[in-house]
Amino acid sequence: MKTIRMGIVGAGVWGANHASIYNEHPGVELISVCDRDIARAQAIADKYGIPEVFTDYTEMARKSTIDAVAIVTPDFMHADIAVEFAQNGKHMLIEKPLATTAADARRICEAVQKAGVRCMVDLHNRWNPPFNTAKQQIDSGALGLPYSAYIRLNDIKWVATDMLSWSARSSILWFLGSHSLDTLRWLFDDEVKRVYSVKREGVLSGLGVDTTDLYLTTLEFEKGGIAQMENGWITPNGNTNINDFKFNMLLTRGMVSIDASSHNLIQVVSEEKAATPDILVSNFVFDRCKGFSYESIRDFVDRMIDGKDFKVSLEDSRKGVLAILAIMESARKGVPIEVEY
Ligand SMILES: NC(=O)c1ccc[n+]([C@@H]2O[C@H](COP(=O)([O-])OP(=O)(O)OC[C@H]3O[C@@H](n4cnc5c(N)ncnc54)[C@H](O)[C@@H]3O)[C@@H](O)[C@H]2O)c1
């Protein structure tokens, strides 16, 4: 079996998950890790026996013999790193979102094209089992044509206040909206034409995190489909799950409904709290990564090995960024905005 020599830039919360997947994948040699915080990079290197440790990604891009790199730095810090690795001929798995400005998205796409490297963005909800089943049902044609949809993907406050040190420098639209938007584009099999979004602020800023609490967005698709998309991070911390994830799609001859966070497969109740632990997204079974968020990373490696197309194209990711920028502009100006591709 062909093996892929992988490296990781960004040894934080999610970079550690990447390392765990590459470590258990028989087609991967994990040989390099970089974080500007040497202790984080070294901790992952020690855990998985990774020989190369860097604090400067430009040095890693130039010196390491990796075939591909996973870029797992904060949302707004993907572009310079991606351009550097592309220019050094490395294939890339970039964490979502591709970038947070149109100029950065363009720079990455141009560098990828010029270098002739392969690049996938980790928009992993396409691997989420109920959504993947919904896609199969919709594509079968048995339910008619997609007509309208509602999607809510929210996080509890803790994600913005504690989990991410950089939430005020990103947005819930980048952190979760990138997933919802990609899911809608994929299920409608269509491009967003026009958006109208309303936002609210004050809850998180009152907790010391200067970021928008919530966006409610209406999207119109090219072929006539319409959707409402809710993204916020002010769900109470007492919620039984970090996510609050709901979906409904009306088609001309049917309907699909998903509740991806309030499952009833397991409930754990202590004296303080009731929980429905994650058994879908990033859970472990006998120390092996099982959730769908790991499947997308495995899929990147598998497609690198067999050479087939990635299930999320770079163009998907670029268009998603442009649609989210239009949503932000709409919420800022209070008017509908046409998405310019
Ligand atoms: N697919 C998913 O479900 C999922 C889940 C969580 C996070 N993410 C994404 O993963 C990315 C990272 O998120 P996280 O939660 O791991 O953040 P994090 O803050 O825990 O980790 C980011 C790491 O990047 C390092 N870093 C920053 N700039 C660097 C640079 N120039 N060179 C080297 N290292 C640098 C930081 O020191 C830090 O260790 C984000 O884009 C986030 O949206 C995706």
mmCIF file of C-alpha atoms and ligand atoms in Angstrom:
data_model
loop_
_atom_site.group_PDB
_atom_site.id
_atom_site.type_symbol
_atom_site.label_atom_id
_atom_site.label_comp_id
_atom_site.label_asym_id
_atom_site.label_seq_id
_atom_site.Cartn_x
_atom_site.Cartn_y
_atom_site.Cartn_z
ATOM 1 C CA MET A 1 0.000 0.000 0.000
ATOM 2 C CA LYS A 2 1.213 3.477 -0.878
ATOM 3 C CA THR A 3 1.817 5.598 2.227
ATOM 4 C CA ILE A 4 1.431 9.326 2.654
ATOM 5 C CA ARG A 5 4.006 11.242 4.687
ATOM 6 C CA MET A 6 1.940 13.710 6.721
ATOM 7 C CA GLY A 7 2.692 16.778 8.802
ATOM 8 C CA ILE A 8 0.481 18.943 10.991
ATOM 9 C CA VAL A 9 0.636 22.715 11.573
ATOM 10 C CA GLY A 10 -1.303 23.683 14.706
ATOM 11 C CA ALA A 11 -1.061 21.276 17.629
ATOM 12 C CA GLY A 12 -4.071 22.605 19.542
ATOM 13 C CA VAL A 13 -7.384 20.935 20.344
ATOM 14 C CA TRP A 14 -8.218 19.847 16.820
ATOM 15 C CA GLY A 15 -4.628 19.289 15.698
ATOM 16 C CA ALA A 16 -4.393 16.621 18.402
ATOM 17 C CA ASN A 17 -7.370 14.846 16.811
ATOM 18 C CA HIS A 18 -5.691 14.949 13.410
ATOM 19 C CA ALA A 19 -2.575 13.397 14.952
ATOM 20 C CA SER A 20 -4.613 10.599 16.491
ATOM 21 C CA ILE A 21 -6.211 9.744 13.105
ATOM 22 C CA TYR A 22 -2.936 9.811 11.164
ATOM 23 C CA ASN A 23 -1.342 7.695 13.859
ATOM 24 C CA GLU A 24 -3.901 4.917 13.454
ATOM 25 C CA HIS A 25 -4.219 5.093 9.635
ATOM 26 C CA PRO A 26 -2.156 2.309 7.990
ATOM 27 C CA GLY A 27 -1.546 4.530 4.957
ATOM 28 C CA VAL A 28 0.068 7.379 6.888
ATOM 29 C CA GLU A 29 3.532 8.068 8.211
ATOM 30 C CA LEU A 30 3.158 11.013 10.574
ATOM 31 C CA ILE A 31 6.620 12.567 10.461
ATOM 32 C CA SER A 32 6.287 16.251 11.270
ATOM 33 C CA VAL A 33 4.450 18.593 13.633
ATOM 34 C CA CYS A 34 4.648 22.365 14.006
ATOM 35 C CA ASP A 35 3.228 24.775 16.556
ATOM 36 C CA ARG A 36 4.556 28.159 17.514
ATOM 37 C CA ASP A 37 4.061 26.904 21.062
ATOM 38 C CA ILE A 38 6.880 24.340 21.235
ATOM 39 C CA ALA A 39 5.370 22.584 24.257
ATOM 40 C CA ARG A 40 2.199 21.729 22.320
ATOM 41 C CA ALA A 41 4.114 20.443 19.308
ATOM 42 C CA GLN A 42 6.480 18.441 21.508
ATOM 43 C CA ALA A 43 3.606 16.882 23.501
ATOM 44 C CA ILE A 44 2.044 15.493 20.316
ATOM 45 C CA ALA A 45 5.438 14.442 18.957
ATOM 46 C CA ASP A 46 6.178 12.529 22.180
ATOM 47 C CA LYS A 47 2.760 10.877 22.247
ATOM 48 C CA TYR A 48 2.976 9.548 18.683
ATOM 49 C CA GLY A 49 6.742 9.287 18.165
ATOM 50 C CA ILE A 50 6.851 12.033 15.512
ATOM 51 C CA PRO A 51 10.513 12.678 14.579
ATOM 52 C CA GLU A 52 10.325 16.299 13.348
ATOM 53 C CA VAL A 53 9.197 19.196 15.552
ATOM 54 C CA PHE A 54 9.057 22.787 14.255
ATOM 55 C CA THR A 55 7.932 26.132 15.635
ATOM 56 C CA ASP A 56 8.214 27.908 12.270
ATOM 57 C CA TYR A 57 5.921 26.605 9.531
ATOM 58 C CA THR A 58 8.041 28.144 6.756
ATOM 59 C CA GLU A 59 10.985 26.045 7.929
ATOM 60 C CA MET A 60 8.796 22.938 7.992
ATOM 61 C CA ALA A 61 7.426 23.675 4.503
ATOM 62 C CA ARG A 62 10.952 24.052 3.102
ATOM 63 C CA LYS A 63 12.825 21.328 4.985
ATOM 64 C CA SER A 64 10.397 18.509 5.693
ATOM 65 C CA THR A 65 9.926 15.616 3.248
ATOM 66 C CA ILE A 66 6.188 15.367 3.935
ATOM 67 C CA ASP A 67 3.825 14.755 0.997
ATOM 68 C CA ALA A 68 0.917 16.565 2.638
ATOM 69 C CA VAL A 69 0.151 18.844 5.554
ATOM 70 C CA ALA A 70 -2.907 19.374 7.739
ATOM 71 C CA ILE A 71 -3.376 23.074 8.550
ATOM 72 C CA VAL A 72 -5.141 23.254 11.911
ATOM 73 C CA THR A 73 -4.472 26.819 13.039
ATOM 74 C CA PRO A 74 -7.219 29.312 14.039
ATOM 75 C CA ASP A 75 -9.806 30.181 11.376
ATOM 76 C CA PHE A 76 -8.158 33.441 10.288
ATOM 77 C CA MET A 77 -4.631 31.960 10.112
ATOM 78 C CA HIS A 78 -4.896 29.484 7.245
ATOM 79 C CA ALA A 79 -3.949 31.556 4.203
ATOM 80 C CA ASP A 80 -0.260 32.430 4.690
ATOM 81 C CA ILE A 81 0.467 28.881 5.819
ATOM 82 C CA ALA A 82 -1.447 27.299 2.924
ATOM 83 C CA VAL A 83 0.285 29.492 0.341
ATOM 84 C CA GLU A 84 3.713 28.626 1.809
ATOM 85 C CA PHE A 85 3.068 24.865 1.703
ATOM 86 C CA ALA A 86 1.547 25.020 -1.794
ATOM 87 C CA GLN A 87 4.611 26.892 -3.032
ATOM 88 C CA ASN A 88 6.735 24.088 -1.594
ATOM 89 C CA GLY A 89 4.731 21.449 -3.475
ATOM 90 C CA LYS A 90 2.837 20.006 -0.504
ATOM 91 C CA HIS A 91 -0.751 18.737 -0.737
ATOM 92 C CA MET A 92 -3.075 20.102 1.944
ATOM 93 C CA LEU A 93 -5.997 19.327 4.197
ATOM 94 C CA ILE A 94 -7.096 22.721 5.534
ATOM 95 C CA GLU A 95 -9.422 22.933 8.504
ATOM 96 C CA LYS A 96 -12.636 24.819 7.867
ATOM 97 C CA PRO A 97 -13.104 27.568 6.873
ATOM 98 C CA LEU A 98 -10.767 27.790 3.880
ATOM 99 C CA ALA A 99 -10.160 31.447 4.805
ATOM 100 C CA THR A 100 -11.985 34.397 6.330
ATOM 101 C CA THR A 101 -11.498 37.012 3.587
ATOM 102 C CA ALA A 102 -12.122 36.889 -0.154
ATOM 103 C CA ALA A 103 -8.528 37.936 -0.809
ATOM 104 C CA ASP A 104 -7.146 35.086 1.325
ATOM 105 C CA ALA A 105 -9.435 32.527 -0.338
ATOM 106 C CA ARG A 106 -8.281 33.749 -3.744
ATOM 107 C CA ARG A 107 -4.600 33.638 -2.727
ATOM 108 C CA ILE A 108 -4.915 30.023 -1.587
ATOM 109 C CA CYS A 109 -6.770 28.923 -4.719
ATOM 110 C CA GLU A 110 -4.229 30.628 -6.980
ATOM 111 C CA ALA A 111 -1.281 29.092 -5.112
ATOM 112 C CA VAL A 112 -2.856 25.616 -5.254
ATOM 113 C CA GLN A 113 -3.537 25.926 -8.962
ATOM 114 C CA LYS A 114 -0.076 27.290 -9.758
ATOM 115 C CA ALA A 115 1.701 24.595 -7.771
ATOM 116 C CA GLY A 116 -0.531 21.776 -9.058
ATOM 117 C CA VAL A 117 -1.037 20.399 -5.537
ATOM 118 C CA ARG A 118 -4.233 18.837 -4.174
ATOM 119 C CA CYS A 119 -6.250 20.576 -1.466
ATOM 120 C CA MET A 120 -9.342 19.652 0.553
ATOM 121 C CA VAL A 121 -11.098 21.671 3.250
ATOM 122 C CA ASP A 122 -12.425 19.691 6.210
ATOM 123 C CA LEU A 123 -16.140 20.445 5.787
ATOM 124 C CA HIS A 124 -16.988 17.218 7.537
ATOM 125 C CA ASN A 125 -20.767 17.365 7.858
ATOM 126 C CA ARG A 126 -20.982 15.560 4.505
ATOM 127 C CA TRP A 127 -19.800 12.483 6.460
ATOM 128 C CA ASN A 128 -22.398 12.956 9.245
ATOM 129 C CA PRO A 129 -24.500 9.746 8.972
ATOM 130 C CA PRO A 130 -28.041 11.240 9.097
ATOM 131 C CA PHE A 131 -27.048 14.010 6.677
ATOM 132 C CA ASN A 132 -25.324 11.564 4.343
ATOM 133 C CA THR A 133 -28.463 9.384 4.385
ATOM 134 C CA ALA A 134 -30.575 12.480 3.700
ATOM 135 C CA LYS A 135 -28.348 13.270 0.711
ATOM 136 C CA GLN A 136 -28.840 9.766 -0.675
ATOM 137 C CA GLN A 137 -32.635 10.046 -0.240
ATOM 138 C CA ILE A 138 -32.736 13.478 -1.869
ATOM 139 C CA ASP A 139 -30.511 12.434 -4.782
ATOM 140 C CA SER A 140 -32.628 9.323 -5.423
ATOM 141 C CA GLY A 141 -35.379 11.657 -6.646
ATOM 142 C CA ALA A 142 -38.040 9.708 -4.716
ATOM 143 C CA LEU A 143 -38.956 12.780 -2.658
ATOM 144 C CA GLY A 144 -39.123 15.199 -5.561
ATOM 145 C CA LEU A 145 -37.070 18.384 -5.728
ATOM 146 C CA PRO A 146 -35.632 20.318 -2.745
ATOM 147 C CA TYR A 147 -37.969 23.232 -2.019
ATOM 148 C CA SER A 148 -37.107 24.798 1.340
ATOM 149 C CA ALA A 149 -34.951 23.995 4.365
ATOM 150 C CA TYR A 150 -34.238 25.058 7.910
ATOM 151 C CA ILE A 151 -30.894 24.388 9.587
ATOM 152 C CA ARG A 152 -29.832 25.289 13.111
ATOM 153 C CA LEU A 153 -26.251 24.666 14.198
ATOM 154 C CA ASN A 154 -25.526 26.348 17.506
ATOM 155 C CA ASP A 155 -22.945 25.873 20.262
ATOM 156 C CA ILE A 156 -23.145 26.364 24.011
ATOM 157 C CA LYS A 157 -21.548 29.550 25.380
ATOM 158 C CA TRP A 158 -18.537 27.628 26.750
ATOM 159 C CA VAL A 159 -17.158 27.205 23.214
ATOM 160 C CA ALA A 160 -16.859 30.981 22.790
ATOM 161 C CA THR A 161 -15.896 31.799 26.381
ATOM 162 C CA ASP A 162 -13.534 28.922 27.257
ATOM 163 C CA MET A 163 -12.815 26.396 24.528
ATOM 164 C CA LEU A 164 -11.496 28.795 21.877
ATOM 165 C CA SER A 165 -8.954 31.402 22.952
ATOM 166 C CA TRP A 166 -9.550 33.221 19.643
ATOM 167 C CA SER A 167 -13.383 33.255 19.337
ATOM 168 C CA ALA A 168 -13.495 37.080 19.379
ATOM 169 C CA ARG A 169 -11.204 37.111 16.344
ATOM 170 C CA SER A 170 -13.441 34.716 14.410
ATOM 171 C CA SER A 171 -17.215 34.375 14.102
ATOM 172 C CA ILE A 172 -19.799 31.691 14.683
ATOM 173 C CA LEU A 173 -20.358 31.942 10.936
ATOM 174 C CA TRP A 174 -16.802 30.761 10.318
ATOM 175 C CA PHE A 175 -16.712 28.266 13.150
ATOM 176 C CA LEU A 176 -20.101 26.544 12.574
ATOM 177 C CA GLY A 177 -21.780 28.477 9.755
ATOM 178 C CA SER A 178 -19.172 27.117 7.329
ATOM 179 C CA HIS A 179 -20.539 23.615 8.070
ATOM 180 C CA SER A 180 -24.235 24.617 7.788
ATOM 181 C CA LEU A 181 -23.679 26.552 4.603
ATOM 182 C CA ASP A 182 -21.741 23.694 3.003
ATOM 183 C CA THR A 183 -24.473 21.251 4.064
ATOM 184 C CA LEU A 184 -27.172 23.374 2.417
ATOM 185 C CA ARG A 185 -25.164 23.851 -0.814
ATOM 186 C CA TRP A 186 -24.533 20.104 -0.927
ATOM 187 C CA LEU A 187 -28.118 19.009 -0.209
ATOM 188 C CA PHE A 188 -29.687 21.548 -2.577
ATOM 189 C CA ASP A 189 -26.904 20.800 -5.076
ATOM 190 C CA ASP A 190 -27.010 24.496 -5.849
ATOM 191 C CA GLU A 191 -25.269 27.829 -5.281
ATOM 192 C CA VAL A 192 -26.462 30.554 -2.936
ATOM 193 C CA LYS A 193 -27.691 33.509 -4.981
ATOM 194 C CA ARG A 194 -28.862 36.052 -2.401
ATOM 195 C CA VAL A 195 -28.786 36.300 1.406
ATOM 196 C CA TYR A 196 -30.539 38.389 4.036
ATOM 197 C CA SER A 197 -29.181 38.101 7.553
ATOM 198 C CA VAL A 198 -30.005 39.640 10.939
ATOM 199 C CA LYS A 199 -27.583 39.454 13.867
ATOM 200 C CA ARG A 200 -27.732 40.111 17.581
ATOM 201 C CA GLU A 201 -24.937 40.973 20.024
ATOM 202 C CA GLY A 202 -24.602 41.564 23.758
ATOM 203 C CA VAL A 203 -24.703 38.228 25.570
ATOM 204 C CA LEU A 204 -21.129 37.168 24.817
ATOM 205 C CA SER A 205 -19.746 40.700 24.960
ATOM 206 C CA GLY A 206 -21.296 40.857 28.446
ATOM 207 C CA LEU A 207 -19.167 37.824 29.298
ATOM 208 C CA GLY A 208 -16.032 39.527 27.994
ATOM 209 C CA VAL A 209 -15.957 37.974 24.497
ATOM 210 C CA ASP A 210 -16.452 40.584 21.813
ATOM 211 C CA THR A 211 -18.217 38.583 19.106
ATOM 212 C CA THR A 212 -21.671 38.347 17.526
ATOM 213 C CA ASP A 213 -24.033 36.064 19.482
ATOM 214 C CA LEU A 214 -26.329 34.906 16.716
ATOM 215 C CA TYR A 215 -27.107 35.206 13.007
ATOM 216 C CA LEU A 216 -30.485 34.359 11.454
ATOM 217 C CA THR A 217 -30.118 34.169 7.692
ATOM 218 C CA THR A 218 -32.471 33.627 4.762
ATOM 219 C CA LEU A 219 -30.759 32.166 1.703
ATOM 220 C CA GLU A 220 -32.083 32.007 -1.849
ATOM 221 C CA PHE A 221 -30.532 29.471 -4.215
ATOM 222 C CA GLU A 222 -30.002 29.837 -7.965
ATOM 223 C CA LYS A 223 -32.647 27.218 -8.890
ATOM 224 C CA GLY A 224 -35.263 28.727 -6.554
ATOM 225 C CA GLY A 225 -34.735 26.786 -3.309
ATOM 226 C CA ILE A 226 -34.946 28.801 -0.079
ATOM 227 C CA ALA A 227 -33.472 28.121 3.359
ATOM 228 C CA GLN A 228 -33.177 29.572 6.814
ATOM 229 C CA MET A 229 -29.905 29.120 8.668
ATOM 230 C CA GLU A 230 -29.384 29.826 12.364
ATOM 231 C CA ASN A 231 -25.879 30.010 13.837
ATOM 232 C CA GLY A 232 -25.181 31.126 17.360
ATOM 233 C CA TRP A 233 -23.030 30.350 20.366
ATOM 234 C CA ILE A 234 -25.245 31.399 23.241
ATOM 235 C CA THR A 235 -27.033 28.101 23.929
ATOM 236 C CA PRO A 236 -27.037 27.621 27.738
ATOM 237 C CA ASN A 237 -24.075 25.691 29.095
ATOM 238 C CA GLY A 238 -26.547 23.337 30.778
ATOM 239 C CA ASN A 239 -27.638 21.961 27.384
ATOM 240 C CA THR A 240 -27.224 18.192 27.224
ATOM 241 C CA ASN A 241 -24.899 18.488 24.206
ATOM 242 C CA ILE A 242 -22.311 21.080 23.077
ATOM 243 C CA ASN A 243 -24.183 21.401 19.776
ATOM 244 C CA ASP A 244 -27.823 22.150 19.110
ATOM 245 C CA PHE A 245 -28.187 20.765 15.598
ATOM 246 C CA LYS A 246 -31.558 20.538 13.822
ATOM 247 C CA PHE A 247 -32.475 20.220 10.161
ATOM 248 C CA ASN A 248 -35.618 19.985 8.082
ATOM 249 C CA MET A 249 -36.020 19.980 4.321
ATOM 250 C CA LEU A 250 -39.293 20.125 2.405
ATOM 251 C CA LEU A 251 -39.182 18.645 -1.070
ATOM 252 C CA THR A 252 -41.935 18.691 -3.694
ATOM 253 C CA ARG A 253 -42.977 15.132 -2.746
ATOM 254 C CA GLY A 254 -41.506 14.588 0.709
ATOM 255 C CA MET A 255 -39.686 15.835 3.767
ATOM 256 C CA VAL A 256 -36.494 15.000 5.687
ATOM 257 C CA SER A 257 -36.021 15.896 9.371
ATOM 258 C CA ILE A 258 -32.890 15.477 11.494
ATOM 259 C CA ASP A 259 -32.194 16.093 15.154
ATOM 260 C CA ALA A 260 -28.450 15.472 15.309
ATOM 261 C CA SER A 261 -27.836 16.570 18.885
ATOM 262 C CA SER A 262 -30.724 15.416 21.068
ATOM 263 C CA HIS A 263 -30.416 11.699 20.389
ATOM 264 C CA ASN A 264 -31.867 9.212 22.861
ATOM 265 C CA LEU A 265 -29.284 6.445 22.513
ATOM 266 C CA ILE A 266 -27.581 7.296 25.795
ATOM 267 C CA GLN A 267 -28.389 9.632 28.653
ATOM 268 C CA VAL A 268 -26.055 10.210 31.579
ATOM 269 C CA VAL A 269 -27.437 11.960 34.638
ATOM 270 C CA SER A 270 -25.323 13.070 37.604
ATOM 271 C CA GLU A 271 -26.409 15.027 40.683
ATOM 272 C CA GLU A 272 -25.553 18.242 38.767
ATOM 273 C CA LYS A 273 -26.399 17.670 35.146
ATOM 274 C CA ALA A 274 -28.105 15.524 32.502
ATOM 275 C CA ALA A 275 -26.098 14.806 29.346
ATOM 276 C CA THR A 276 -26.535 13.055 26.007
ATOM 277 C CA PRO A 277 -22.853 12.264 25.359
ATOM 278 C CA ASP A 278 -21.491 12.541 21.838
ATOM 279 C CA ILE A 279 -21.634 9.218 20.008
ATOM 280 C CA LEU A 280 -21.717 10.667 16.516
ATOM 281 C CA VAL A 281 -19.119 13.402 16.037
ATOM 282 C CA SER A 282 -15.818 12.664 17.759
ATOM 283 C CA ASN A 283 -16.248 9.728 20.138
ATOM 284 C CA PHE A 284 -13.774 6.909 20.818
ATOM 285 C CA VAL A 285 -14.444 3.143 20.999
ATOM 286 C CA PHE A 286 -11.609 1.149 22.602
ATOM 287 C CA ASP A 287 -9.255 4.083 21.912
ATOM 288 C CA ARG A 288 -10.141 4.232 18.223
ATOM 289 C CA CYS A 289 -11.626 7.393 16.708
ATOM 290 C CA LYS A 290 -15.150 6.619 15.557
ATOM 291 C CA GLY A 291 -17.107 9.834 14.917
ATOM 292 C CA PHE A 292 -17.805 11.284 11.496
ATOM 293 C CA SER A 293 -15.435 14.179 12.170
ATOM 294 C CA TYR A 294 -12.646 11.607 11.892
ATOM 295 C CA GLU A 295 -14.091 10.073 8.699
ATOM 296 C CA SER A 296 -13.472 13.224 6.676
ATOM 297 C CA ILE A 297 -9.805 13.249 7.736
ATOM 298 C CA ARG A 298 -9.486 9.544 6.861
ATOM 299 C CA ASP A 299 -11.169 10.242 3.550
ATOM 300 C CA PHE A 300 -8.544 12.874 2.721
ATOM 301 C CA VAL A 301 -5.820 10.273 3.256
ATOM 302 C CA ASP A 302 -7.716 7.596 1.296
ATOM 303 C CA ARG A 303 -8.192 9.950 -1.668
ATOM 304 C CA MET A 304 -4.516 10.922 -1.504
ATOM 305 C CA ILE A 305 -3.688 7.223 -1.769
ATOM 306 C CA ASP A 306 -6.126 6.243 -4.556
ATOM 307 C CA GLY A 307 -5.894 9.572 -6.408
ATOM 308 C CA LYS A 308 -9.682 9.965 -6.705
ATOM 309 C CA ASP A 309 -11.420 13.334 -6.278
ATOM 310 C CA PHE A 310 -11.947 14.735 -2.780
ATOM 311 C CA LYS A 311 -15.585 14.768 -1.665
ATOM 312 C CA VAL A 312 -15.297 18.499 -0.923
ATOM 313 C CA SER A 313 -13.730 20.437 -3.773
ATOM 314 C CA LEU A 314 -11.663 23.579 -3.316
ATOM 315 C CA GLU A 315 -14.310 25.402 -5.342
ATOM 316 C CA ASP A 316 -16.985 24.262 -2.834
ATOM 317 C CA SER A 317 -14.925 25.795 -0.063
ATOM 318 C CA ARG A 318 -14.194 29.026 -1.929
ATOM 319 C CA LYS A 319 -17.869 29.571 -2.756
ATOM 320 C CA GLY A 320 -18.801 28.866 0.864
ATOM 321 C CA VAL A 321 -16.414 31.595 2.038
ATOM 322 C CA LEU A 322 -17.903 34.106 -0.411
ATOM 323 C CA ALA A 323 -21.466 33.263 0.684
ATOM 324 C CA ILE A 324 -20.536 33.729 4.351
ATOM 325 C CA LEU A 325 -18.908 37.085 3.608
ATOM 326 C CA ALA A 326 -22.168 38.123 1.901
ATOM 327 C CA ILE A 327 -24.115 37.021 5.011
ATOM 328 C CA MET A 328 -21.863 39.169 7.215
ATOM 329 C CA GLU A 329 -22.272 42.141 4.896
ATOM 330 C CA SER A 330 -26.050 41.707 4.876
ATOM 331 C CA ALA A 331 -26.220 41.562 8.680
ATOM 332 C CA ARG A 332 -23.998 44.648 8.916
ATOM 333 C CA LYS A 333 -25.966 46.722 6.387
ATOM 334 C CA GLY A 334 -29.456 45.352 7.108
ATOM 335 C CA VAL A 335 -30.189 44.651 3.437
ATOM 336 C CA PRO A 336 -30.235 41.555 1.164
ATOM 337 C CA ILE A 337 -26.913 40.940 -0.610
ATOM 338 C CA GLU A 338 -26.267 39.118 -3.887
ATOM 339 C CA VAL A 339 -23.336 36.715 -3.561
ATOM 340 C CA GLU A 340 -20.599 37.548 -6.038
ATOM 341 C CA TYR A 341 -18.530 34.577 -7.140
HETATM 342 N N1 LIG B 1 -13.673 20.109 11.799
HETATM 343 C C1 LIG B 1 -14.052 20.396 13.059
HETATM 344 O O1 LIG B 1 -15.025 19.883 13.579
HETATM 345 C C2 LIG B 1 -13.260 21.335 13.883
HETATM 346 C C3 LIG B 1 -13.383 21.333 15.267
HETATM 347 C C4 LIG B 1 -12.611 22.238 16.008
HETATM 348 C C5 LIG B 1 -11.782 23.118 15.343
HETATM 349 N N2 LIG B 1 -11.720 23.101 13.986
HETATM 350 C C6 LIG B 1 -10.882 24.050 13.256
HETATM 351 O O2 LIG B 1 -9.512 23.731 13.494
HETATM 352 C C7 LIG B 1 -8.744 24.934 13.537
HETATM 353 C C8 LIG B 1 -7.984 24.976 14.868
HETATM 354 O O3 LIG B 1 -8.914 24.999 15.941
HETATM 355 P P1 LIG B 1 -8.469 24.543 17.415
HETATM 356 O O4 LIG B 1 -9.736 24.459 18.183
HETATM 357 O O5 LIG B 1 -7.589 23.357 17.331
HETATM 358 O O6 LIG B 1 -7.644 25.824 17.884
HETATM 359 P P2 LIG B 1 -6.507 25.854 19.026
HETATM 360 O O7 LIG B 1 -6.391 27.282 19.415
HETATM 361 O O8 LIG B 1 -6.781 24.832 20.068
HETATM 362 O O9 LIG B 1 -5.187 25.396 18.254
HETATM 363 C C9 LIG B 1 -4.580 26.189 17.263
HETATM 364 C C10 LIG B 1 -3.080 25.968 17.366
HETATM 365 O O10 LIG B 1 -2.455 26.644 16.266
HETATM 366 C C11 LIG B 1 -1.223 27.160 16.767
HETATM 367 N N3 LIG B 1 -0.775 28.216 15.853
HETATM 368 C C12 LIG B 1 -1.339 29.421 15.641
HETATM 369 N N4 LIG B 1 -0.638 30.108 14.719
HETATM 370 C C13 LIG B 1 0.385 29.305 14.347
HETATM 371 C C14 LIG B 1 1.454 29.459 13.425
HETATM 372 N N5 LIG B 1 1.611 30.573 12.692
HETATM 373 N N6 LIG B 1 2.333 28.450 13.297
HETATM 374 C C15 LIG B 1 2.200 27.321 14.020
HETATM 375 N N7 LIG B 1 1.208 27.116 14.909
HETATM 376 C C16 LIG B 1 0.302 28.114 15.056
HETATM 377 C C17 LIG B 1 -1.566 27.660 18.157
HETATM 378 O O11 LIG B 1 -0.393 27.815 18.945
HETATM 379 C C18 LIG B 1 -2.465 26.548 18.650
HETATM 380 O O12 LIG B 1 -1.759 25.533 19.328
HETATM 381 C C19 LIG B 1 -9.738 26.086 13.339
HETATM 382 O O13 LIG B 1 -9.763 26.468 11.972
HETATM 383 C C20 LIG B 1 -11.065 25.484 13.741
HETATM 384 O O14 LIG B 1 -12.200 26.078 13.131
HETATM 385 C C21 LIG B 1 -12.420 22.223 13.263
#
